Amino acid sequence: MNILLTGGVGYIGSHTAVVLAQAGHQIVLFDNLCNSLKETVSRLEKIIGSSIVFVEGDVRNTELLITVLQEYQIDSVIHFAGLKAVGESVANPVLYFSNNVQGTISLLQAMQATQVNSLVFSSSATVYGEPVYLPYDEEHPTNPINPYGDTKLQVEIMLRDLANSNPDWKIACLRYFNPVGAHESGLIGDDPSGTPGNLMPYLARVATGQLECLSVFGNDYETRDGTGERDYIHVMDLAEGHMAALSFLNAHAGFHVVNLGTGKSTSVLECVNEFEKASNKKIALRFAPRRDGDLPIYFAKADLAKHKLGWTADRSVSEMCSSAWKFQSSQSKQ
Ligand code: NAD
Ligand code: UD1
């Protein structure tokens, strides 16, 4: 298939690009590089062993998207492009609605104009909000607690209505849990600019010595060891989940919402312990107050992905840490 990956140079898009290209698909990466580096494209070419089509552009540029969809005879789109920093979305909601919602409207207009009707959308477990029960299944009420989550839910609603309007549409909304880890080559991974807000890239930089000490946000939660628990998923499992979703859509029209998680939770201290083993480094930590907006624990019910897509996330937390370490330690040598 010819597959367009918007935001394809970013963290999850680049790993998905590897999986799709290695399975023999023709991929086109479309990205404005607002949160990624062009060098990633050459690193991808190194991993894949062939050249990659990359178009630099903004998803809000409908005309450019129409040209790309036509020129490369695209069959399906995976829509990763968007902004994802919760704090920034609180400070600048208009920026988030513009990139995430307006960007998706522009993409859908381009797809309608070119009659491309197969779409996989990067949604997030953040759409569920405060747990009414756990694990979150796909029927759990949605009630996001920040503008970033609002943009994801609004796009989901728009996609549902679009699929209801025309039976030709094939749409999968994948609700990711906490993607971490890196490709086994160590050439691509999660490399946020500035001080990382998320646990795993922060841990990796403490291990390399770039940051001094991890602040553990809260150790008085009602969890196994008092620290927050999350459903961490290896980014390569997640990438394979996208390929499974595309195959599923080949045979199933309509609108489908699926969790991509492992169904298991890991605490902050358990992550620290695994990262110490993977890196053979001692991680300095201190206990700090709870972070505003954090939930104590959440994780996925992962059964629907298994039944619908025939996909499960099998890589361990230890593999997540060792691949993240391989990537981060090779980055800091450069
Ligand atoms: P990322 O920032 O690494 O990748 C997103 C890519 O989209 C970047 O390369 C960026 O340059 C590009 N982009 C952003 N706005 C654009 C625009 N207007 N036009 C063109 N390109 C644009 O993020 P990621 O972690 O790879 O996330 C990919 C998608 O998955 C996002 O939509 C994100 O909201 C969603 N998601 C991520 C996580 C996570 O923890 N990483 C969790 C749930 C959902
Ligand atoms: C965050 C986002 C969420 C997004 C997800 C995946 C917030 C409030 N939520 O979720 O929308 O979908 O990332 O990208 O930002 N922790 C520490 N010290 C740190 C960093 C994190 O103790 O320096 C703890 C957190 O309190 C939490 C766990 O580690 O218990 C995971 O945190 P993080 O990686 O930021 O992910 P989430 O909070 O789940």
Coordinates of C-alpha atoms and ligand atoms in Angstrom, one line a residue:
M1 CA 0.0 0.0 0.0
N2 CA 1.0 3.6 -0.4
I3 CA 0.7 5.2 3.0
L4 CA 1.0 8.8 4.0
L5 CA 2.3 9.5 7.6
T6 CA 1.5 13.0 8.7
G7 CA 3.9 13.8 11.6
G8 CA 6.0 10.9 10.3
V9 CA 9.3 12.3 11.4
G10 CA 8.2 12.5 15.0
Y11 CA 8.7 9.9 17.8
I12 CA 5.9 7.4 17.1
G13 CA 5.6 8.2 13.3
S14 CA 9.3 7.4 12.7
H15 CA 9.1 4.0 14.4
T16 CA 5.9 3.2 12.5
A17 CA 7.6 4.2 9.3
V18 CA 10.3 1.5 10.0
V19 CA 7.7 -1.2 10.6
L20 CA 5.6 -0.3 7.5
A21 CA 8.7 0.1 5.1
Q22 CA 10.1 -3.2 6.3
A23 CA 6.8 -4.9 5.6
G24 CA 7.1 -3.7 2.0
H25 CA 4.7 -0.7 2.1
Q26 CA 5.6 2.6 0.2
I27 CA 5.7 5.4 2.7
V28 CA 5.5 9.1 2.4
L29 CA 6.4 11.3 5.4
F30 CA 4.8 14.7 5.8
D31 CA 5.9 16.9 8.6
N32 CA 6.6 20.6 9.3
L33 CA 9.5 19.6 11.7
C34 CA 8.1 21.8 14.5
N35 CA 9.0 19.0 17.0
S36 CA 11.4 16.9 15.0
L37 CA 14.6 17.0 13.1
K38 CA 15.2 16.4 9.4
E39 CA 18.2 14.2 10.4
T40 CA 15.7 11.6 11.5
V41 CA 14.9 11.0 7.8
S42 CA 18.5 10.0 7.0
R43 CA 18.6 7.8 10.1
L44 CA 15.4 6.1 8.9
E45 CA 17.0 5.6 5.5
K46 CA 19.9 4.0 7.3
I47 CA 17.7 1.6 9.2
I48 CA 15.5 0.7 6.2
G49 CA 18.3 0.6 3.7
S50 CA 16.6 2.6 1.0
S51 CA 15.5 6.2 0.3
I52 CA 12.4 7.7 1.8
V53 CA 10.0 10.3 0.4
F54 CA 9.8 13.3 2.8
V55 CA 7.6 16.3 2.2
E56 CA 8.1 19.3 4.5
G57 CA 4.8 21.0 5.1
D58 CA 2.0 21.9 7.5
V59 CA -1.2 19.8 7.7
R60 CA -3.1 23.0 7.6
N61 CA -2.0 23.5 4.0
T62 CA -4.8 21.6 2.3
E63 CA -3.6 22.3 -1.2
L64 CA -0.2 20.8 -0.5
L65 CA -1.8 17.8 1.0
I66 CA -4.0 17.3 -2.1
T67 CA -1.0 17.4 -4.3
V68 CA 0.8 14.8 -2.1
L69 CA -2.2 12.5 -1.9
Q70 CA -2.5 12.6 -5.7
E71 CA 1.2 12.5 -6.7
Y72 CA 2.0 9.5 -4.5
Q73 CA -1.4 7.7 -5.1
I74 CA -2.0 7.4 -1.4
D75 CA -4.3 4.5 -0.2
S76 CA -4.3 5.2 3.5
V77 CA -3.2 8.0 5.9
I78 CA -1.9 7.7 9.4
H79 CA -2.4 11.0 11.1
F80 CA 0.3 11.5 13.8
A81 CA 0.8 15.3 13.2
G82 CA -0.1 17.3 16.2
L83 CA 1.1 19.0 19.4
K84 CA 1.1 16.9 22.6
A85 CA 2.4 18.9 25.6
V86 CA -0.3 19.1 28.2
G87 CA 1.1 22.2 30.0
E88 CA 1.6 24.1 26.8
S89 CA -2.0 23.3 25.8
V90 CA -3.3 24.9 29.0
A91 CA -1.2 28.0 28.4
N92 CA -2.1 28.2 24.7
P93 CA -5.3 26.3 23.8
V94 CA -5.7 28.2 20.5
L95 CA -2.4 26.8 19.3
Y96 CA -3.6 23.3 20.1
F97 CA -7.0 23.6 18.5
S98 CA -5.3 25.1 15.4
N99 CA -2.7 22.3 15.0
N100 CA -4.8 19.3 16.2
V101 CA -8.4 20.1 15.2
Q102 CA -7.9 22.6 12.3
G103 CA -5.0 20.4 11.1
T104 CA -7.3 17.4 11.0
I105 CA -10.1 19.3 9.3
S106 CA -7.6 20.3 6.6
L107 CA -6.4 16.7 6.2
L108 CA -10.0 15.4 5.9
Q109 CA -10.8 18.1 3.3
A110 CA -7.8 17.0 1.2
M111 CA -8.8 13.3 1.6
Q112 CA -12.4 14.1 0.5
A113 CA -11.1 16.0 -2.5
T114 CA -8.9 13.0 -3.6
Q115 CA -11.3 10.2 -2.4
V116 CA -8.8 8.7 0.0
N117 CA -11.0 7.3 2.7
S118 CA -8.8 5.1 5.0
L119 CA -7.5 6.8 8.1
V120 CA -5.8 5.8 11.3
F121 CA -5.8 8.6 13.9
S122 CA -3.4 9.0 16.9
S123 CA -5.7 9.4 19.9
S124 CA -4.8 9.1 23.5
A125 CA -5.9 7.5 26.8
T126 CA -6.1 11.1 28.0
V127 CA -9.6 11.3 26.5
Y128 CA -10.9 9.2 29.4
G129 CA -10.0 11.6 32.2
E130 CA -10.7 10.7 35.8
P131 CA -11.3 6.9 36.0
V132 CA -14.8 5.9 36.8
Y133 CA -13.5 2.3 36.8
L134 CA -10.3 0.6 35.8
P135 CA -8.9 -0.7 33.5
Y136 CA -10.3 1.8 31.0
D137 CA -12.1 -0.1 28.3
E138 CA -13.3 1.7 25.1
E139 CA -16.8 2.1 26.6
H140 CA -15.4 4.1 29.5
P141 CA -16.9 7.6 29.6
T142 CA -14.7 10.3 28.0
N143 CA -14.0 13.5 30.0
P144 CA -10.6 15.0 29.2
I145 CA -9.2 17.3 31.9
N146 CA -7.0 19.6 29.7
P147 CA -7.1 21.3 26.3
Y148 CA -4.8 18.7 24.7
G149 CA -7.3 16.0 25.7
D150 CA -10.2 18.1 24.5
T151 CA -8.6 18.4 21.0
K152 CA -8.2 14.6 20.8
L153 CA -11.8 14.0 21.8
Q154 CA -13.1 16.7 19.4
V155 CA -11.2 15.0 16.5
E156 CA -12.6 11.6 17.5
I157 CA -16.2 13.0 17.5
M158 CA -15.6 14.6 14.1
L159 CA -14.3 11.3 12.7
R160 CA -17.3 9.4 14.1
D161 CA -19.7 11.8 12.4
L162 CA -17.8 11.6 9.2
A163 CA -17.9 7.8 9.2
N164 CA -21.6 7.9 9.9
S165 CA -22.2 10.3 7.0
N166 CA -20.6 8.0 4.3
P167 CA -20.2 4.2 4.6
D168 CA -17.1 4.3 2.4
W169 CA -15.0 5.7 5.2
K170 CA -12.7 3.4 7.1
I171 CA -11.4 5.1 10.3
A172 CA -9.5 3.8 13.3
C173 CA -8.9 5.9 16.4
L174 CA -6.1 4.4 18.4
R175 CA -6.0 5.5 22.0
Y176 CA -2.4 5.1 23.0
F177 CA -1.4 4.6 26.6
N178 CA 2.2 5.7 27.6
P179 CA 4.6 5.0 24.6
V180 CA 8.2 4.7 25.6
G181 CA 11.4 3.0 24.4
A182 CA 13.2 3.1 21.1
H183 CA 14.1 1.1 17.9
E184 CA 16.7 -1.5 18.6
S185 CA 19.3 0.3 16.4
G186 CA 19.5 3.2 18.9
L187 CA 19.3 5.5 15.9
I188 CA 15.8 6.9 16.6
G189 CA 13.9 7.4 19.8
D190 CA 12.2 10.0 22.1
D191 CA 14.4 13.0 22.2
P192 CA 12.3 16.0 23.5
S193 CA 13.9 19.4 23.3
G194 CA 14.5 21.1 26.6
T195 CA 13.9 19.4 30.0
P196 CA 11.7 16.3 29.4
G197 CA 8.2 16.4 31.1
N198 CA 7.7 12.7 30.8
L199 CA 9.2 10.0 33.1
M200 CA 11.2 7.8 30.7
P201 CA 13.2 10.5 28.8
Y202 CA 13.8 12.2 32.1
L203 CA 15.2 9.0 33.6
A204 CA 17.4 8.4 30.6
R205 CA 19.0 11.8 31.0
V206 CA 19.6 11.3 34.7
A207 CA 21.3 8.0 33.7
T208 CA 23.6 9.8 31.2
G209 CA 24.4 12.5 33.7
Q210 CA 22.7 15.3 31.7
L211 CA 20.2 15.8 34.5
E212 CA 21.1 15.4 38.2
C213 CA 18.2 13.9 39.9
L214 CA 14.7 12.5 39.2
S215 CA 11.8 14.2 41.2
V216 CA 9.3 11.5 41.9
F217 CA 6.0 13.3 41.9
G218 CA 4.1 11.8 44.9
N219 CA 4.9 8.8 47.0
D220 CA 1.6 8.8 49.0
Y221 CA -0.8 7.5 46.4
E222 CA -2.9 4.4 47.0
T223 CA -0.8 2.3 44.7
R224 CA 1.5 -0.7 45.1
D225 CA 4.4 1.5 46.4
G226 CA 2.8 4.9 46.7
T227 CA 4.1 6.2 43.4
G228 CA 2.0 6.7 40.2
E229 CA 1.3 3.7 38.0
R230 CA 1.0 3.8 34.2
D231 CA 0.5 1.4 31.3
Y232 CA 3.9 1.8 29.5
I233 CA 3.9 0.4 25.9
H234 CA 7.0 -0.2 23.8
V235 CA 7.0 2.2 20.8
M236 CA 7.8 -0.8 18.5
D237 CA 4.7 -2.6 19.7
L238 CA 2.7 0.5 19.2
A239 CA 4.2 0.9 15.7
E240 CA 3.1 -2.7 14.9
G241 CA -0.4 -1.9 16.2
H242 CA -0.7 0.7 13.4
M243 CA 0.1 -1.9 10.8
A244 CA -2.5 -4.2 12.3
A245 CA -5.1 -1.4 12.3
L246 CA -4.4 -0.7 8.6
S247 CA -4.9 -4.4 7.7
F248 CA -8.1 -4.4 9.7
L249 CA -9.4 -1.4 7.9
N250 CA -8.8 -3.1 4.6
A251 CA -11.6 -5.4 5.4
H252 CA -13.8 -3.3 7.7
A253 CA -15.4 0.0 6.9
G254 CA -16.8 2.3 9.6
F255 CA -15.5 3.9 12.7
H256 CA -13.4 1.9 15.2
V257 CA -12.0 3.0 18.6
V258 CA -9.3 0.8 20.0
N259 CA -7.0 1.1 23.1
L260 CA -3.3 0.4 22.4
G261 CA -1.8 -0.6 25.8
T262 CA -0.4 -3.6 27.6
G263 CA -3.1 -4.0 30.2
K264 CA -0.5 -3.8 33.0
S265 CA 0.7 -0.9 35.1
T266 CA 4.2 -0.1 36.4
S267 CA 5.0 2.3 39.2
V268 CA 7.6 5.1 39.0
L269 CA 9.9 3.3 41.4
E270 CA 9.6 0.1 39.4
C271 CA 10.6 2.0 36.3
V272 CA 13.6 3.5 38.1
N273 CA 14.6 0.0 39.2
E274 CA 14.3 -1.4 35.6
F275 CA 16.2 1.6 34.2
E276 CA 19.1 1.1 36.7
K277 CA 19.4 -2.5 35.6
A278 CA 19.2 -1.6 31.9
S279 CA 21.8 1.2 32.1
N280 CA 23.9 -0.2 35.0
K281 CA 23.8 3.3 36.5
K282 CA 22.5 4.5 39.8
I283 CA 19.5 6.9 39.3
A284 CA 19.5 9.7 41.9
L285 CA 16.0 10.5 43.1
R286 CA 14.1 12.6 45.5
F287 CA 10.4 12.5 46.5
A288 CA 8.5 15.6 45.5
P289 CA 4.9 16.7 45.9
R290 CA 2.3 15.3 43.5
R291 CA 2.2 16.9 40.1
D292 CA -1.0 18.9 39.3
G293 CA -3.4 17.1 37.1
D294 CA -1.7 13.6 37.7
L295 CA -3.9 10.6 38.2
P296 CA -2.7 8.0 40.7
I297 CA -3.1 5.0 38.4
Y298 CA -4.5 4.1 35.0
F299 CA -4.1 1.3 32.5
A300 CA -5.8 -0.2 29.5
K301 CA -8.1 -3.0 29.0
A302 CA -6.3 -4.4 25.9
D303 CA -8.7 -7.1 24.8
L304 CA -10.4 -5.3 22.0
A305 CA -7.1 -4.8 20.1
K306 CA -6.4 -8.5 20.5
H307 CA -9.9 -9.5 19.2
K308 CA -10.3 -6.9 16.5
L309 CA -6.7 -6.3 15.3
G310 CA -5.1 -9.6 16.3
W311 CA -2.5 -7.5 18.1
T312 CA -1.0 -7.5 21.5
A313 CA 1.9 -5.5 23.1
D314 CA 4.4 -8.1 24.2
R315 CA 7.7 -6.3 24.9
S316 CA 8.6 -6.0 28.5
V317 CA 9.4 -2.9 30.6
S318 CA 13.0 -4.1 30.7
E319 CA 13.1 -4.0 26.9
M320 CA 11.5 -0.5 27.0
C321 CA 14.3 0.7 29.3
S322 CA 17.2 -1.0 27.6
S323 CA 16.2 0.4 24.2
A324 CA 15.6 3.9 25.6
W325 CA 19.0 3.7 27.2
K326 CA 20.7 2.6 24.0
F327 CA 19.2 5.5 22.2
Q328 CA 19.9 8.1 24.9
S329 CA 23.5 7.0 25.6
S330 CA 24.4 7.1 21.9
Q331 CA 22.7 10.6 21.5
S332 CA 24.7 12.1 24.4
K333 CA 28.0 10.9 22.8
Q334 CA 27.4 13.0 19.7
Ligands
NAD1 P1 6.0 14.1 18.1 O1 5.9 15.5 18.5 O2 7.4 13.4 18.3 O3 5.5 13.9 16.6 C1 4.6 14.7 16.1 C2 5.1 15.2 14.7 O4 4.1 16.0 14.1 C3 6.4 16.0 14.9 O5 7.4 15.5 14.0 C4 5.9 17.4 14.5 O6 7.0 18.2 13.9 C5 4.8 17.2 13.6 N1 3.7 18.2 13.5 C6 3.1 18.8 14.5 N2 2.2 19.7 14.1 C7 2.3 19.7 12.7 C8 1.6 20.3 11.7 N3 0.7 21.3 12.0 N4 1.8 20.0 10.4 C9 2.8 19.0 10.1 N5 3.5 18.4 11.1 C10 3.2 18.7 12.4 O7 4.9 13.3 19.0 P2 4.6 11.7 19.1 O8 4.9 11.3 20.5 O9 5.3 11.0 17.9 O10 3.1 11.7 18.9 C11 2.4 11.5 17.7 C12 0.9 11.6 17.9 O11 0.5 10.7 18.9 C13 0.5 13.0 18.3 O12 -0.8 13.3 17.7 C14 0.2 12.8 19.8 O13 -0.7 13.7 20.3 C15 -0.3 11.4 19.9 N6 0.0 10.7 21.2 C16 1.3 10.7 21.7 C17 1.5 10.1 22.9 C18 2.9 10.1 23.5 O14 3.0 9.9 24.7 N7 3.9 10.3 22.8 C19 0.4 9.6 23.6 C20 -0.8 9.6 23.1 C21 -1.0 10.2 21.8
UD1_2 C1 1.5 12.5 30.3 C2 0.4 13.4 29.9 C3 -0.6 12.7 29.0 C4 0.1 12.0 27.9 C5 1.2 11.1 28.5 C6 2.0 10.3 27.4 C7 0.3 15.0 31.8 C8 -0.6 15.5 32.9 N1 -0.2 13.9 31.1 O1 0.9 11.4 31.1 O2 -1.6 13.5 28.6 O3 -0.8 11.2 27.1 O4 2.1 11.9 29.2 O5 2.9 11.2 26.8 O6 1.3 15.6 31.4 N2 6.8 11.3 36.9 C9 7.7 11.6 37.9 N3 8.7 12.4 37.6 C10 8.9 13.0 36.4 C11 8.0 12.7 35.4 C12 7.0 11.9 35.6 O7 7.5 11.1 39.0 O8 9.9 13.8 36.3 C13 5.7 10.4 37.1 C14 4.3 11.0 36.9 O9 3.9 11.6 38.1 C15 3.5 9.8 36.5 C16 4.5 8.9 35.8 O10 5.8 9.3 36.2 O11 3.1 9.1 37.7 C17 4.4 9.0 34.3 O12 4.4 10.4 33.9 P1 4.5 10.9 32.4 O13 5.6 10.1 31.7 O14 4.6 12.4 32.4 O15 3.1 10.4 31.8 P2 1.6 10.7 32.2 O16 1.6 11.6 33.4 O17 0.9 9.4 32.3

